Amino acid sequence: MEPAAVILSGGPASVYAEDAPSMDPAIFDLGLPILGFCYGEQIMAATLGGSVAHTEKGEYGPATLTRHGESQLLEGTPSDEQTVWMSHRDAVDRLPEGFTLTASTETCPIAAYENPERRLFATQFHPEVNHTAYGQTMLSNFLFKICGLEPNWTMDNLIEAKVAEIREHIGSDKVILALSGGVDSAVTAALVHRAVGDQLTCVFVNHGMLRKGEPESVEQVFAHEFDIPLVHVHAEERYARLLAGVTDPEKKRRIIGREFWKVFFEEAQKLDGVKYLAQGTIYPDIIESGARKTGGKASTIKSHHNLIPFPEGVRFDLVEPLDHFFKDEVRALGSALGLPDSMVYRQPFPGPGLAIRIIGEITDEKLTTLKDADFIVREELDAYNQRLFEQTGKRNSEHACWQYFAVLPSIRSVGVMGDERTYGHTIILRAVESTDAMTADWAKLPYDVLSKISSRVVSEVEGINRVVYDITPKPPATIEWE
Ligand code: XMP
């Protein structure tokens, strides 16, 4: 394979566990530059004669890193303190011979170490996530200065390569795509359409748990503005029957995913001669769904809708042109393909939709309540983001919200409205800053924005007497509640 370098990524295992991924020590003697972070940092130490131990308390989220002396990897980052993102319970407690300690945090005395002569570098924190303030500088140091590579991953290069790849893959055959209205399937549709034109048909399964106004806008954009053949399937009642009484989050996801494919394939089989199925699977779906393309070593955090298998007897070949892209790259690709901003900057939305934002049983009444509250949240935070965009010229500027929505928990509380006691429902506001959904921090929204959302939700949405704000980063929480 002639690799130019090796990056040892993070992972959920403990290096000394029986089934933990291990490394042939000879890899470190190949003379290749190697960067290990998190699990990769620990396996490097354990393999080369250092050691790893459980820490008394874990370290999750932002941490303050202090540098010690010279470091090729950390060059160009502040020499005193900087913020890095941690997510670990184990840590290296003894360095292998020949290595120098280059940074620590209060909880983690060995947070970065290196052996520049052997071109081996390691960090306990995650340089690849956006919340590590100088992570990009560190990765640039590694790739361009230490390894001497060229930065040639540009959107124009990628579109050209992807279009050629899709044309070659699909030939003159027909392809279908399940459109959800979200960024991933929209960009996939635009890319596949650019490659094979009207050989593509989009199928939109409406399960009734989309946001207010969304089914209408999907039709408007794809059928009318983009002129792509679109089948809109109304499956709202079918879903309501299946989900009645179901409260377990994974069961909801399974039912919705399975039924989605049933409905989808019923439609697909009405179309003649379709050979391919294009999907908007992106890289975080694959990582977080664990087993499939990562070779079984990533831990299953949630079973993602995108990866539900085919039903028995149905065969389409998959086309997944975005499966190596992170969300921010998918947006850049969408813009470069000429998709409108409203679509490219549309928030990510989970396949199971509002079903996983209603904690407990889903009813028509709860769906209406959540749709109405969510509409207000989006209206206010769209306006807030627009104000920030006008001030900074940047879409994902500091403090802009990346994803925001309402959650309806299954609790009631006492309130007072118009001198009357109420016993109403609560709306949870979730708003996060992120670039790729792998990590996120809660958005530091101004009080007046929070206050307006709260007063509009309680006065405009029937049955709600309380609004609370979720102030947990990911990790340890996930962005969604189920
Ligand atoms: P979590 O909750 O895991 O979510 O932090 C990360 C991102 O993924 C979205 N999400 C999903 N997207 N199918 C999807 O296509 C799903 O089942 C699903 N669950 C979560 C979530 O909205 C966030 O942007």
XYZ file of C-alpha atoms and ligand atoms in Angstrom:
506
model
C 0.000 0.000 0.000
C 3.007 2.267 0.345
C 1.544 4.508 3.049
C 3.189 7.889 3.557
C 2.290 7.910 7.235
C 0.196 6.118 9.820
C -2.417 7.605 12.142
C -3.521 5.478 15.071
C -6.999 6.665 15.980
C -9.008 6.630 19.184
C -11.208 3.713 20.220
C -13.316 2.466 23.120
C -11.128 -0.421 24.320
C -8.671 -0.586 27.178
C -5.196 -1.556 25.864
C -4.779 -4.478 28.244
C -8.273 -5.920 27.630
C -8.356 -9.386 26.088
C -9.987 -8.446 22.768
C -8.333 -5.008 22.483
C -6.873 -4.125 19.079
C -3.123 -4.690 19.310
C -0.147 -3.731 17.136
C 2.808 -5.477 15.668
C 5.782 -3.603 17.194
C 7.571 -3.924 13.825
C 5.233 -1.232 12.448
C 7.085 1.286 14.606
C 10.365 0.238 12.969
C 9.214 0.837 9.373
C 10.601 4.370 9.510
C 7.173 5.846 8.729
C 5.961 8.914 10.618
C 3.257 7.790 13.074
C 0.759 9.886 15.014
C -1.337 8.214 17.687
C -4.111 9.848 19.646
C -6.299 8.643 22.527
C -6.293 4.826 22.162
C -3.584 5.257 19.518
C -1.456 7.153 22.035
C -1.923 4.433 24.633
C -1.230 1.521 22.287
C 1.962 3.274 21.158
C 3.154 3.543 24.750
C 2.105 0.001 25.690
C 3.732 -1.508 22.578
C 7.017 0.351 22.933
C 7.654 -0.435 26.592
C 5.755 2.301 28.435
C 2.611 1.601 30.436
C -1.050 2.591 30.700
C -3.258 2.719 33.795
C -6.830 3.537 34.831
C -7.113 7.103 36.039
C -8.989 7.880 39.215
C -11.492 10.053 37.380
C -12.152 10.197 33.663
C -11.566 13.338 31.633
C -14.377 14.228 29.240
C -14.777 17.450 27.278
C -12.603 20.571 27.278
C -9.283 20.510 29.193
C -6.482 23.019 29.594
C -3.215 21.802 28.095
C 0.176 23.078 29.278
C 3.186 22.588 27.001
C 6.662 21.555 28.139
C 9.533 22.716 25.927
C 10.032 22.155 22.217
C 7.699 19.957 20.185
C 7.499 19.444 16.411
C 3.882 18.421 16.664
C 2.764 21.344 18.847
C 4.852 23.973 17.058
C 2.911 27.170 16.321
C 0.418 26.566 19.183
C 0.476 28.707 22.365
C 3.525 28.017 24.504
C 1.563 28.460 27.755
C -2.036 27.193 27.769
C -4.550 26.024 25.186
C -7.876 24.145 25.097
C -7.965 20.537 23.958
C -10.754 17.953 23.866
C -10.429 14.830 25.989
C -12.487 11.656 26.208
C -10.750 8.935 28.230
C -10.570 6.905 31.391
C -7.191 5.225 30.875
C -3.961 7.210 30.470
C -0.276 6.578 29.850
C 1.565 6.584 33.216
C 5.083 5.724 32.017
C 6.738 6.856 28.780
C 8.582 4.399 26.562
C 12.340 4.910 26.443
C 13.601 7.619 24.094
C 10.407 9.686 24.230
C 9.971 13.209 25.604
C 6.935 14.524 27.426
C 5.621 17.587 25.547
C 2.363 18.499 27.313
C 0.042 17.727 30.236
C -3.314 18.651 31.725
C -4.214 18.704 35.394
C -5.868 15.252 35.238
C -3.514 13.779 32.673
C 0.212 14.309 33.366
C 1.188 12.587 30.091
C -1.057 14.294 27.527
C 1.449 14.437 24.622
C 4.830 12.890 23.944
C 7.118 12.395 20.974
C 10.320 10.990 19.566
C 11.177 13.365 16.690
C 14.190 11.328 15.512
C 11.962 8.287 14.942
C 9.072 10.582 13.818
C 6.681 9.080 16.398
C 4.134 11.456 17.993
C 1.246 10.892 20.374
C -1.487 12.845 22.154
C -4.033 11.688 24.709
C -6.405 14.453 23.539
C -8.140 14.502 20.150
C -6.425 16.862 17.689
C -8.966 15.911 14.973
C -11.994 17.516 16.658
C -12.969 21.114 16.252
C -13.030 21.802 19.985
C -9.283 21.258 20.217
C -8.440 24.888 19.494
C -5.138 24.236 17.662
C -5.897 20.702 16.437
C -5.704 21.722 12.776
C -2.268 23.282 13.374
C -1.055 20.030 14.932
C -2.426 17.899 12.083
C -0.916 20.305 9.519
C 2.411 20.058 11.332
C 2.235 16.300 11.174
C 1.032 15.900 7.589
C 2.808 18.749 5.817
C 5.948 19.478 7.874
C 6.764 16.121 9.427
C 5.502 13.828 6.630
C 6.086 16.313 3.761
C 2.660 15.660 2.132
C 0.769 17.995 -0.277
C -2.658 19.415 0.677
C -4.706 18.390 -2.395
C -8.101 17.507 -0.879
C -10.109 20.328 -2.554
C -13.832 20.325 -3.339
C -13.383 20.817 -7.097
C -10.957 17.917 -7.324
C -13.347 15.820 -5.308
C -16.459 16.566 -7.389
C -14.659 15.722 -10.591
C -13.342 12.488 -9.144
C -16.681 11.528 -7.566
C -18.739 12.246 -10.698
C -16.371 10.110 -12.783
C -16.483 7.373 -10.145
C -20.324 7.376 -9.999
C -20.641 7.346 -13.835
C -18.298 4.442 -14.084
C -20.058 2.598 -11.253
C -23.638 3.144 -12.513
C -23.084 3.133 -16.284
C -26.420 3.403 -18.088
C -28.401 1.736 -15.281
C -31.139 3.310 -13.197
C -30.648 4.410 -9.618
C -33.026 5.340 -6.810
C -32.390 7.390 -3.709
C -34.314 7.830 -0.481
C -34.654 11.533 0.039
C -35.155 12.778 3.592
C -34.852 16.514 3.067
C -31.613 16.547 5.059
C -28.234 17.697 3.809
C -26.709 14.251 3.262
C -29.379 12.833 0.974
C -29.769 16.198 -0.804
C -26.062 16.407 -1.597
C -26.040 12.758 -2.660
C -29.015 13.440 -4.960
C -27.290 16.487 -6.486
C -24.034 14.614 -6.970
C -25.650 11.521 -8.488
C -27.903 13.737 -10.642
C -24.819 15.631 -11.856
C -23.275 12.282 -12.796
C -26.188 10.380 -14.366
C -29.080 12.890 -14.822
C -32.571 11.422 -15.057
C -31.368 7.866 -14.542
C -31.989 8.918 -10.919
C -35.419 8.785 -9.204
C -35.886 10.053 -5.639
C -38.355 8.456 -3.224
C -39.507 10.524 -0.250
C -41.053 8.429 2.566
C -43.166 10.685 4.756
C -43.398 8.929 8.147
C -45.226 11.820 9.777
C -42.384 12.641 12.158
C -40.760 15.346 10.115
C -40.610 18.924 11.281
C -43.444 21.358 10.613
C -43.419 22.489 6.957
C -40.727 20.033 5.924
C -42.591 17.657 3.574
C -43.823 20.660 1.607
C -40.348 22.133 1.255
C -38.844 18.794 0.142
C -41.352 18.686 -2.723
C -40.800 22.290 -3.628
C -37.020 22.041 -3.808
C -36.533 18.667 -5.465
C -39.579 18.188 -7.690
C -40.025 21.815 -8.743
C -36.722 23.655 -8.445
C -34.374 20.763 -9.199
C -36.697 18.942 -11.517
C -35.641 15.485 -10.289
C -38.316 12.737 -10.643
C -39.770 12.441 -7.104
C -42.225 9.943 -5.548
C -43.823 11.272 -2.298
C -45.133 8.347 -0.207
C -47.631 9.150 2.570
C -46.931 6.560 5.263
C -48.008 8.621 8.280
C -50.841 6.361 9.442
C -48.909 3.175 8.925
C -46.169 4.493 11.244
C -48.593 5.755 13.880
C -50.065 2.253 14.196
C -46.657 0.575 14.465
C -45.289 2.939 17.076
C -48.323 2.974 19.365
C -47.183 2.098 22.906
C -43.452 1.840 22.042
C -41.156 3.642 24.506
C -37.680 2.089 24.111
C -35.402 4.327 21.974
C -33.612 1.520 20.157
C -36.939 -0.208 19.476
C -38.307 3.012 18.002
C -35.259 3.304 15.781
C -35.517 -0.331 14.697
C -39.214 -0.104 13.864
C -38.793 3.138 11.960
C -35.747 1.907 10.066
C -37.321 -1.422 9.172
C -40.624 0.055 8.106
C -38.835 2.769 6.177
C -37.186 0.166 4.026
C -40.423 -1.794 3.607
C -42.265 1.295 2.367
C -39.295 2.382 0.313
C -38.802 -0.978 -1.384
C -42.530 -1.330 -2.095
C -42.173 1.867 -4.092
C -38.839 0.926 -5.612
C -40.272 -2.315 -6.953
C -42.957 -0.353 -8.783
C -40.170 1.265 -10.809
C -38.775 -0.840 -13.627
C -35.202 -1.965 -13.984
C -33.558 -0.157 -11.085
C -30.166 -1.608 -10.300
C -28.628 0.836 -7.830
C -29.568 2.426 -4.550
C -27.764 5.677 -3.702
C -27.473 6.511 -0.009
C -26.387 9.594 1.915
C -24.312 7.624 4.427
C -21.538 9.823 5.819
C -18.465 8.892 7.795
C -19.794 9.582 11.325
C -22.713 7.191 10.590
C -20.180 4.477 9.901
C -17.987 5.184 12.898
C -20.866 5.442 15.368
C -22.658 2.426 13.979
C -19.622 0.410 14.865
C -19.134 -2.797 13.091
C -19.562 -2.410 9.354
C -16.752 -0.665 7.531
C -14.495 -0.055 10.474
C -13.821 -3.762 10.737
C -15.811 -4.302 13.905
C -13.662 -2.457 16.412
C -15.638 0.780 16.909
C -18.251 0.620 19.641
C -21.942 0.785 18.666
C -23.257 4.006 20.173
C -26.547 4.107 18.252
C -27.837 1.910 15.444
C -28.175 4.491 12.728
C -31.130 4.568 10.422
C -28.863 4.788 7.365
C -27.331 1.390 7.988
C -30.421 -0.811 8.388
C -29.907 -3.866 6.138
C -31.945 -4.808 3.095
C -35.102 -6.890 3.555
C -34.986 -10.544 2.437
C -35.031 -11.093 -1.285
C -34.359 -7.491 -2.265
C -31.154 -6.686 -4.087
C -29.825 -3.324 -5.123
C -26.176 -2.439 -5.376
C -25.210 0.434 -3.106
C -23.765 3.745 -4.182
C -22.555 5.717 -1.145
C -20.513 8.612 -2.530
C -20.304 10.492 0.795
C -19.175 7.626 2.992
C -15.768 9.174 3.646
C -16.981 12.694 4.327
C -17.666 14.525 7.558
C -20.645 16.841 7.821
C -18.742 20.079 7.240
C -17.210 18.597 4.097
C -20.632 17.463 2.871
C -21.871 21.057 3.214
C -18.867 22.406 1.291
C -19.499 19.815 -1.412
C -23.191 20.836 -1.588
C -22.241 24.509 -2.058
C -19.685 23.639 -4.712
C -22.408 21.646 -6.513
C -24.563 24.778 -6.567
C -27.224 23.717 -4.056
C -29.051 26.663 -2.434
C -27.833 27.841 0.995
C -31.189 26.968 2.551
C -30.478 23.338 1.761
C -26.731 23.245 2.362
C -27.021 24.886 5.778
C -30.130 22.961 6.749
C -29.533 21.299 10.074
C -28.829 17.610 10.336
C -31.982 15.722 11.226
C -32.064 12.100 12.374
C -33.719 9.479 10.172
C -36.197 8.492 12.946
C -37.157 12.157 13.132
C -39.227 13.541 15.974
C -39.834 9.991 17.258
C -36.526 10.147 19.111
C -37.195 13.634 20.415
C -40.364 12.506 22.176
C -39.193 10.612 25.239
C -41.525 7.695 25.844
C -44.642 6.895 23.853
C -45.396 8.837 20.679
C -48.944 10.125 20.255
C -50.544 12.484 17.723
C -51.032 15.045 20.440
C -47.361 14.934 21.517
C -46.234 15.151 17.896
C -48.301 18.293 17.364
C -46.988 19.838 20.588
C -43.376 19.088 19.677
C -43.764 20.290 16.071
C -45.199 23.603 17.274
C -42.509 24.139 19.942
C -39.740 23.076 17.571
C -41.017 25.523 14.956
C -40.619 28.390 17.425
C -37.142 27.232 18.481
C -36.048 27.071 14.865
C -37.612 30.401 13.975
C -35.839 32.197 16.835
C -32.479 30.469 16.404
C -32.520 30.804 12.601
C -32.912 34.546 13.195
C -30.134 34.533 15.822
C -27.782 32.670 13.449
C -28.663 35.068 10.640
C -27.744 38.038 12.871
C -24.384 36.400 13.658
C -23.819 35.680 9.983
C -24.459 39.316 9.111
C -22.022 40.445 11.797
C -19.224 37.976 11.053
C -19.762 36.840 7.435
C -19.296 33.273 8.718
C -21.940 30.546 8.885
C -20.461 28.552 11.722
C -18.834 31.436 13.558
C -18.033 31.220 17.247
C -21.271 30.850 19.253
C -23.403 30.162 16.183
C -25.743 27.229 16.743
C -25.021 24.241 14.583
C -28.051 22.163 15.517
C -31.047 23.232 17.567
C -34.364 21.705 18.351
C -36.966 20.985 20.993
C -37.327 17.736 22.924
C -40.509 16.622 24.671
C -39.703 14.587 27.808
C -42.339 12.524 29.510
C -42.610 14.625 32.642
C -45.196 17.077 33.930
C -44.783 19.836 36.429
C -46.837 22.358 38.337
C -47.153 25.904 37.079
C -49.414 28.905 37.349
C -51.044 30.627 34.381
C -53.662 33.367 34.653
C -53.972 32.720 38.418
C -54.804 29.074 37.723
C -52.718 26.074 38.750
C -51.467 24.118 35.723
C -49.991 20.662 35.503
C -48.303 20.855 32.148
C -45.567 19.437 29.974
C -41.963 20.587 29.705
C -40.010 21.464 26.575
C -36.244 20.920 26.577
C -34.257 23.249 24.380
C -31.167 21.625 22.840
C -28.776 23.899 20.923
C -25.180 22.922 20.199
C -22.043 24.248 18.552
C -20.243 21.681 16.396
C -18.820 21.109 12.924
C -19.153 17.395 12.430
C -21.469 16.036 15.171
C -18.647 13.890 16.551
C -18.237 16.286 19.449
C -20.398 19.227 20.436
C -20.710 21.860 23.088
C -23.909 23.511 24.254
C -24.420 26.908 22.630
C -23.771 29.909 24.887
C -26.939 31.676 23.791
C -27.597 35.237 24.949
C -30.180 35.483 27.764
C -32.559 37.592 25.672
C -32.682 34.854 22.986
C -33.342 32.174 25.616
C -35.946 34.340 27.249
C -37.833 34.977 24.001
C -37.891 31.268 23.142
C -39.160 30.409 26.607
C -41.931 32.982 26.632
C -43.053 32.189 23.084
C -43.149 28.435 23.710
C -45.203 28.678 26.902
C -47.618 31.208 25.480
C -48.018 29.800 21.949
C -47.922 26.028 22.515
C -50.821 24.537 24.333
C -50.065 22.354 27.359
C -46.497 23.607 27.935
C -45.777 25.436 31.186
C -41.988 25.080 31.463
C -38.901 25.374 29.221
C -35.459 24.103 30.286
C -32.060 24.346 28.559
C -29.753 21.311 28.166
C -26.210 22.417 29.109
C -24.329 19.156 28.483
C -21.550 18.754 25.881
C -20.972 15.642 23.726
C -19.288 13.654 25.198
C -20.563 12.679 27.752
C -24.081 13.300 26.369
C -25.084 12.746 22.746
C -26.701 15.547 20.759
C -30.058 13.775 20.575
C -31.848 12.556 23.677
C -32.575 9.055 22.401
P -25.911 12.009 18.442
O -27.243 12.104 19.115
O -25.450 10.602 18.258
O -26.132 12.581 16.996
O -24.877 12.896 19.081
C -25.105 12.952 16.126
C -25.755 13.563 14.901
O -26.451 12.553 14.164
C -27.827 12.854 14.102
N -28.506 11.589 14.312
C -28.908 10.792 13.312
N -28.816 10.931 11.987
N -29.924 8.892 11.703
C -29.319 9.970 11.169
O -29.241 10.089 9.958
C -30.067 8.671 13.036
O -30.627 7.677 13.477
C -29.514 9.679 13.870
N -29.454 9.808 15.205
C -28.807 10.995 15.452
C -28.079 13.878 15.189
O -29.188 14.703 14.902
C -26.771 14.626 15.226
O -26.688 15.621 14.247
